[in-house]
Amino acid sequence: MDNIINLQKKIVPELSDLLVERYRILRQVSHDAPIGRRALAGELGLSERVLRAQVDFLKTSGLLSFSSLGMAVTDEGNDLLRDLSDYVRKLQDLSKLEKLLVENLHIGRVVIIPGDCDKEEVVKKEIGRAAARILLQLLADGKKQHVVAVSGGTTLAAMAENVRGNEPNTIVVPARGGLGDKVENKANTIATVLAGRLKAKYRQLYVPDSVSGEILNSILAEDPGVKAVVEIIKSADILVHGMGQAKIMAERRGLENKAMADLIADGAVGEAIGQYCDINGKVVYVTNNAGLMMNDLKRINKVIGLAGGKSKAQAILSVIRASHQDILVTDEAAARDIVKML
Amino acid sequence: MDNIINLQKKIVPELSDLLVERYRILRQVSHDAPIGRRALAGELGLSERVLRAQVDFLKTSGLLSFSSLGMAVTDEGNDLLRDLSDYVRKLQDLSKLEKLLVENLHIGRVVIIPGDCDKEEVVKKEIGRAAARILLQLLADGKKQHVVAVSGGTTLAAMAENVRGNEPNTIVVPARGGLGDKVENKANTIATVLAGRLKAKYRQLYVPDSVSGEILNSILAEDPGVKAVVEIIKSADILVHGMGQAKIMAERRGLENKAMADLIADGAVGEAIGQYCDINGKVVYVTNNAGLMMNDLKRINKVIGLAGGKSKAQAILSVIRASHQDILVTDEAAARDIVKML
DNA sequence: CCCTTGTGGAACTTTTTTCGTCCCACTGGC
DNA sequence: GCCAGTGGGACGAAAAAAGTTCCACAAGGG
């Protein structure tokens, strides 16, 4: 199979671009359907006319359907899209990239989505889709009861959106308390949504951000509800978490100028589940809250990290080095940038 | 692999044409090198300008090299060409065709070369090449001594041209005596050439065409040389033979009008090793000469039939039905036409 | 030794295709 | 009943592809 791809790259290299272009269109429509020509062209950064030529073709091929509401992907198109993602990955040598990351970062499995989150919103959704598939596979894996811990963030939200399962014995919990500015991206919210789509149970952890250490301790010691949830969280066998840029996450948490300056001075570039780490994988700061810590990750059966976008490359690398990851789902832009830093 | 091809056919169908066009060019140059733009365009039926665009590309890709003598295929191009033939075969669904013929005609193996002998001389050469590869594989197959019987014809000549081996224990013989107008395409000549390129021994059979049965018998009975050769021929374990259209072969052998009319009346359409058969596989006429007969084919370990071109489809089918074939090497045009007749 | 033939490279024109742009009739939600 | 957004259509500009012709040169044959 790889042989065929190399063969084609040699003798019909122009094919790659065309195929990827059509793949991108199909993928975008798949997420935004129904959508019109002009809006679609805008999102993909193509001129209307060029896009039109392609969608006309895709229509003729029976992959897209047109209505007065806009374009949508046909069933056949969706089948094709699924197969195509693997193929595009190989075509762009992402398989090799994945292998490289697996070996150099000691991760069990790396999945790279073609594209760049920073430039195409749809890529983040695709990361979510891929993560959703992986999660469902893990849950379907025989064992009766699972405890799934999730962090917050838009990528996690994208995953939750793409999950659909029937796992009444599974419990979904937030990995840590608090954190998150928008309600829809808080870990608690995501746990709820995910549990809903999984038909699973869920528990929430109500511990606000920025409480002092003493108050936190007293809550943990005295509140039996919180205590129970924390115990469940600590028993999680699957963790799905996002990774963020240290500075952006710190701002989002409303860190004071002083603390922020310290953070930067300590070289913090990445953040995951409330811990900040530098590019060498050293944890330099931990937010004051309850739930999982980086050290706990080793005990968890499957740790799944999600993040994409060239801007997050450093952050991703720092978190991976600081923790134990079983599965990483990222995008092409981040992956290529990470490789440069190795 | 087949999946990938279907995928591509669906989403980038224009690829096929382009790839096949470049493949044809590469293949043609490979046989005719060094050759110029204009001559090449003529052979391929392309305009000079179109061909130029392609060869310029192939040059940039490092697959073709240019000199003042003309174009030639680079080593890399030859490697690619070898891999490509399998790929093109699958791309054009020739694998399915091959399978269909294997099952319906009870042949061990069918190899179909893309194209049409009648329109492109190079396809015949490719049939020769493919047959040469197969023959070399058979000869390399452990066993010490082989006796290879060959018929005459341009296709066999093409095969002999493409053989290169070192088989000093092998003996090459003509399948039958006589027959053939041009010296270079007589079975005797081909046996000699083939033996030379194989570094093998050879024996010739000097029995002219159109001798009466009585004279033939007396030659066979009395001439110890002829007798010995015939015995070797009968012991052949590999036979490579061409197939021809009955009428054309009859004319070439100089059959009288009367006999010719009988032949046609009997429904003869195909000919191989001097026997004529009708479309249902019944042998209707046998030329008066020494060597292998259709009935002997069952005893031979590997019988390899070579023929291509739409015009020969009927002939090929008739011969296959009349005899026992282990391997058939033909071209796309003939194969597609044969399938229609099943 | 020259002459013919075929070579790759280049230039120019014509044709075809692609692309940018605007308009239109229509539909579904508000 | 408006209005934003839809697909479809049309037309000219721009670009790419293809047809045509020429040139300098090198090789091989008489």
mmCIF file with all atom_site columns, N, CA and C in Angstrom, chain B residues 43-77:
data_model
loop_
_atom_site.group_PDB
_atom_site.id
_atom_site.type_symbol
_atom_site.label_atom_id
_atom_site.label_alt_id
_atom_site.label_comp_id
_atom_site.label_asym_id
_atom_site.label_entity_id
_atom_site.label_seq_id
_atom_site.pdbx_PDB_ins_code
_atom_site.Cartn_x
_atom_site.Cartn_y
_atom_site.Cartn_z
_atom_site.occupancy
_atom_site.B_iso_or_equiv
_atom_site.pdbx_formal_charge
_atom_site.auth_seq_id
_atom_site.auth_comp_id
_atom_site.auth_asym_id
_atom_site.auth_atom_id
_atom_site.pdbx_PDB_model_num
ATOM 1   N N  . GLU B 1 43 ? 3.866  6.941  -32.823 1.00 0.00 ? 43 GLU B N  1
ATOM 2   C CA . GLU B 1 43 ? 3.557  5.581  -32.375 1.00 0.00 ? 43 GLU B CA 1
ATOM 3   C C  . GLU B 1 43 ? 2.439  5.531  -31.350 1.00 0.00 ? 43 GLU B C  1
ATOM 4   N N  . LEU B 1 44 ? 2.405  6.557  -30.515 1.00 0.00 ? 44 LEU B N  1
ATOM 5   C CA . LEU B 1 44 ? 1.419  6.548  -29.442 1.00 0.00 ? 44 LEU B CA 1
ATOM 6   C C  . LEU B 1 44 ? 0.095  7.186  -29.860 1.00 0.00 ? 44 LEU B C  1
ATOM 7   N N  . GLY B 1 45 ? 0.090  7.789  -31.056 1.00 0.00 ? 45 GLY B N  1
ATOM 8   C CA . GLY B 1 45 ? -1.132 8.448  -31.498 1.00 0.00 ? 45 GLY B CA 1
ATOM 9   C C  . GLY B 1 45 ? -1.422 9.725  -30.734 1.00 0.00 ? 45 GLY B C  1
ATOM 10  N N  . LEU B 1 46 ? -0.375 10.364 -30.247 1.00 0.00 ? 46 LEU B N  1
ATOM 11  C CA . LEU B 1 46 ? -0.554 11.639 -29.549 1.00 0.00 ? 46 LEU B CA 1
ATOM 12  C C  . LEU B 1 46 ? -0.003 12.753 -30.419 1.00 0.00 ? 46 LEU B C  1
ATOM 13  N N  . SER B 1 47 ? -0.495 13.959 -30.185 1.00 0.00 ? 47 SER B N  1
ATOM 14  C CA . SER B 1 47 ? 0.094  15.083 -30.890 1.00 0.00 ? 47 SER B CA 1
ATOM 15  C C  . SER B 1 47 ? 1.447  15.374 -30.268 1.00 0.00 ? 47 SER B C  1
ATOM 16  N N  . GLU B 1 48 ? 2.293  15.974 -31.066 1.00 0.00 ? 48 GLU B N  1
ATOM 17  C CA . GLU B 1 48 ? 3.648  16.202 -30.587 1.00 0.00 ? 48 GLU B CA 1
ATOM 18  C C  . GLU B 1 48 ? 3.652  17.081 -29.339 1.00 0.00 ? 48 GLU B C  1
ATOM 19  N N  . ARG B 1 49 ? 2.765  18.082 -29.350 1.00 0.00 ? 49 ARG B N  1
ATOM 20  C CA . ARG B 1 49 ? 2.760  19.039 -28.251 1.00 0.00 ? 49 ARG B CA 1
ATOM 21  C C  . ARG B 1 49 ? 2.317  18.403 -26.931 1.00 0.00 ? 49 ARG B C  1
ATOM 22  N N  . VAL B 1 50 ? 1.306  17.580 -27.034 1.00 0.00 ? 50 VAL B N  1
ATOM 23  C CA . VAL B 1 50 ? 0.803  16.910 -25.835 1.00 0.00 ? 50 VAL B CA 1
ATOM 24  C C  . VAL B 1 50 ? 1.859  15.971 -25.283 1.00 0.00 ? 50 VAL B C  1
ATOM 25  N N  . LEU B 1 51 ? 2.445  15.213 -26.204 1.00 0.00 ? 51 LEU B N  1
ATOM 26  C CA . LEU B 1 51 ? 3.481  14.295 -25.766 1.00 0.00 ? 51 LEU B CA 1
ATOM 27  C C  . LEU B 1 51 ? 4.615  15.056 -25.113 1.00 0.00 ? 51 LEU B C  1
ATOM 28  N N  . ARG B 1 52 ? 4.924  16.191 -25.670 1.00 0.00 ? 52 ARG B N  1
ATOM 29  C CA . ARG B 1 52 ? 6.042  16.954 -25.128 1.00 0.00 ? 52 ARG B CA 1
ATOM 30  C C  . ARG B 1 52 ? 5.800  17.376 -23.684 1.00 0.00 ? 52 ARG B C  1
ATOM 31  N N  . ALA B 1 53 ? 4.578  17.806 -23.419 1.00 0.00 ? 53 ALA B N  1
ATOM 32  C CA . ALA B 1 53 ? 4.254  18.206 -22.050 1.00 0.00 ? 53 ALA B CA 1
ATOM 33  C C  . ALA B 1 53 ? 4.526  17.050 -21.099 1.00 0.00 ? 53 ALA B C  1
ATOM 34  N N  . GLN B 1 54 ? 4.171  15.859 -21.535 1.00 0.00 ? 54 GLN B N  1
ATOM 35  C CA . GLN B 1 54 ? 4.349  14.701 -20.672 1.00 0.00 ? 54 GLN B CA 1
ATOM 36  C C  . GLN B 1 54 ? 5.817  14.319 -20.517 1.00 0.00 ? 54 GLN B C  1
ATOM 37  N N  . VAL B 1 55 ? 6.535  14.282 -21.622 1.00 0.00 ? 55 VAL B N  1
ATOM 38  C CA . VAL B 1 55 ? 7.933  13.864 -21.503 1.00 0.00 ? 55 VAL B CA 1
ATOM 39  C C  . VAL B 1 55 ? 8.746  14.918 -20.745 1.00 0.00 ? 55 VAL B C  1
ATOM 40  N N  . ASP B 1 56 ? 8.342  16.176 -20.875 1.00 0.00 ? 56 ASP B N  1
ATOM 41  C CA . ASP B 1 56 ? 9.025  17.198 -20.086 1.00 0.00 ? 56 ASP B CA 1
ATOM 42  C C  . ASP B 1 56 ? 8.834  16.913 -18.601 1.00 0.00 ? 56 ASP B C  1
ATOM 43  N N  . PHE B 1 57 ? 7.618  16.555 -18.283 1.00 0.00 ? 57 PHE B N  1
ATOM 44  C CA . PHE B 1 57 ? 7.351  16.213 -16.885 1.00 0.00 ? 57 PHE B CA 1
ATOM 45  C C  . PHE B 1 57 ? 8.171  15.003 -16.453 1.00 0.00 ? 57 PHE B C  1
ATOM 46  N N  . LEU B 1 58 ? 8.152  13.979 -17.287 1.00 0.00 ? 58 LEU B N  1
ATOM 47  C CA . LEU B 1 58 ? 8.875  12.749 -16.944 1.00 0.00 ? 58 LEU B CA 1
ATOM 48  C C  . LEU B 1 58 ? 10.374 13.005 -16.826 1.00 0.00 ? 58 LEU B C  1
ATOM 49  N N  . LYS B 1 59 ? 10.838 13.943 -17.623 1.00 0.00 ? 59 LYS B N  1
ATOM 50  C CA . LYS B 1 59 ? 12.248 14.301 -17.531 1.00 0.00 ? 59 LYS B CA 1
ATOM 51  C C  . LYS B 1 59 ? 12.522 14.977 -16.182 1.00 0.00 ? 59 LYS B C  1
ATOM 52  N N  . THR B 1 60 ? 11.664 15.932 -15.838 1.00 0.00 ? 60 THR B N  1
ATOM 53  C CA . THR B 1 60 ? 11.821 16.645 -14.564 1.00 0.00 ? 60 THR B CA 1
ATOM 54  C C  . THR B 1 60 ? 11.746 15.677 -13.383 1.00 0.00 ? 60 THR B C  1
ATOM 55  N N  . SER B 1 61 ? 10.943 14.653 -13.552 1.00 0.00 ? 61 SER B N  1
ATOM 56  C CA . SER B 1 61 ? 10.798 13.680 -12.472 1.00 0.00 ? 61 SER B CA 1
ATOM 57  C C  . SER B 1 61 ? 11.955 12.693 -12.418 1.00 0.00 ? 61 SER B C  1
ATOM 58  N N  . GLY B 1 62 ? 12.822 12.785 -13.397 1.00 0.00 ? 62 GLY B N  1
ATOM 59  C CA . GLY B 1 62 ? 13.972 11.894 -13.385 1.00 0.00 ? 62 GLY B CA 1
ATOM 60  C C  . GLY B 1 62 ? 13.679 10.514 -13.933 1.00 0.00 ? 62 GLY B C  1
ATOM 61  N N  . LEU B 1 63 ? 12.594 10.386 -14.685 1.00 0.00 ? 63 LEU B N  1
ATOM 62  C CA . LEU B 1 63 ? 12.245 9.074  -15.223 1.00 0.00 ? 63 LEU B CA 1
ATOM 63  C C  . LEU B 1 63 ? 12.716 8.899  -16.659 1.00 0.00 ? 63 LEU B C  1
ATOM 64  N N  . LEU B 1 64 ? 12.861 10.007 -17.343 1.00 0.00 ? 64 LEU B N  1
ATOM 65  C CA . LEU B 1 64 ? 13.357 9.970  -18.719 1.00 0.00 ? 64 LEU B CA 1
ATOM 66  C C  . LEU B 1 64 ? 14.637 10.802 -18.801 1.00 0.00 ? 64 LEU B C  1
ATOM 67  N N  . SER B 1 65 ? 15.527 10.379 -19.669 1.00 0.00 ? 65 SER B N  1
ATOM 68  C CA . SER B 1 65 ? 16.710 11.205 -19.914 1.00 0.00 ? 65 SER B CA 1
ATOM 69  C C  . SER B 1 65 ? 16.737 11.589 -21.386 1.00 0.00 ? 65 SER B C  1
ATOM 70  N N  . PHE B 1 66 ? 17.246 12.767 -21.673 1.00 0.00 ? 66 PHE B N  1
ATOM 71  C CA . PHE B 1 66 ? 17.284 13.282 -23.038 1.00 0.00 ? 66 PHE B CA 1
ATOM 72  C C  . PHE B 1 66 ? 18.720 13.339 -23.519 1.00 0.00 ? 66 PHE B C  1
ATOM 73  N N  . SER B 1 67 ? 18.910 13.005 -24.778 1.00 0.00 ? 67 SER B N  1
ATOM 74  C CA . SER B 1 67 ? 20.211 13.228 -25.398 1.00 0.00 ? 67 SER B CA 1
ATOM 75  C C  . SER B 1 67 ? 19.957 13.589 -26.849 1.00 0.00 ? 67 SER B C  1
ATOM 76  N N  . SER B 1 68 ? 21.006 13.866 -27.542 1.00 0.00 ? 68 SER B N  1
ATOM 77  C CA . SER B 1 68 ? 20.805 14.258 -28.935 1.00 0.00 ? 68 SER B CA 1
ATOM 78  C C  . SER B 1 68 ? 20.350 13.080 -29.777 1.00 0.00 ? 68 SER B C  1
ATOM 79  N N  . LEU B 1 69 ? 20.474 11.878 -29.227 1.00 0.00 ? 69 LEU B N  1
ATOM 80  C CA . LEU B 1 69 ? 19.994 10.704 -29.960 1.00 0.00 ? 69 LEU B CA 1
ATOM 81  C C  . LEU B 1 69 ? 18.507 10.477 -29.739 1.00 0.00 ? 69 LEU B C  1
ATOM 82  N N  . GLY B 1 70 ? 18.018 11.058 -28.666 1.00 0.00 ? 70 GLY B N  1
ATOM 83  C CA . GLY B 1 70 ? 16.606 10.868 -28.356 1.00 0.00 ? 70 GLY B CA 1
ATOM 84  C C  . GLY B 1 70 ? 16.414 10.635 -26.881 1.00 0.00 ? 70 GLY B C  1
ATOM 85  N N  . MET B 1 71 ? 15.224 10.148 -26.552 1.00 0.00 ? 71 MET B N  1
ATOM 86  C CA . MET B 1 71 ? 14.904 9.943  -25.148 1.00 0.00 ? 71 MET B CA 1
ATOM 87  C C  . MET B 1 71 ? 15.149 8.495  -24.752 1.00 0.00 ? 71 MET B C  1
ATOM 88  N N  . ALA B 1 72 ? 15.454 8.312  -23.493 1.00 0.00 ? 72 ALA B N  1
ATOM 89  C CA . ALA B 1 72 ? 15.620 6.965  -22.948 1.00 0.00 ? 72 ALA B CA 1
ATOM 90  C C  . ALA B 1 72 ? 15.083 6.945  -21.526 1.00 0.00 ? 72 ALA B C  1
ATOM 91  N N  . VAL B 1 73 ? 14.745 5.761  -21.066 1.00 0.00 ? 73 VAL B N  1
ATOM 92  C CA . VAL B 1 73 ? 14.235 5.618  -19.708 1.00 0.00 ? 73 VAL B CA 1
ATOM 93  C C  . VAL B 1 73 ? 15.415 5.464  -18.753 1.00 0.00 ? 73 VAL B C  1
ATOM 94  N N  . THR B 1 74 ? 15.382 6.202  -17.679 1.00 0.00 ? 74 THR B N  1
ATOM 95  C CA . THR B 1 74 ? 16.454 6.080  -16.689 1.00 0.00 ? 74 THR B CA 1
ATOM 96  C C  . THR B 1 74 ? 16.277 4.789  -15.893 1.00 0.00 ? 74 THR B C  1
ATOM 97  N N  . ASP B 1 75 ? 17.259 4.457  -15.086 1.00 0.00 ? 75 ASP B N  1
ATOM 98  C CA . ASP B 1 75 ? 17.146 3.259  -14.246 1.00 0.00 ? 75 ASP B CA 1
ATOM 99  C C  . ASP B 1 75 ? 15.934 3.373  -13.332 1.00 0.00 ? 75 ASP B C  1
ATOM 100 N N  . GLU B 1 76 ? 15.797 4.548  -12.759 1.00 0.00 ? 76 GLU B N  1
ATOM 101 C CA . GLU B 1 76 ? 14.655 4.765  -11.875 1.00 0.00 ? 76 GLU B CA 1
ATOM 102 C C  . GLU B 1 76 ? 13.351 4.571  -12.645 1.00 0.00 ? 76 GLU B C  1
ATOM 103 N N  . GLY B 1 77 ? 13.331 5.068  -13.874 1.00 0.00 ? 77 GLY B N  1
ATOM 104 C CA . GLY B 1 77 ? 12.144 4.921  -14.695 1.00 0.00 ? 77 GLY B CA 1
ATOM 105 C C  . GLY B 1 77 ? 11.832 3.463  -14.965 1.00 0.00 ? 77 GLY B C  1
#
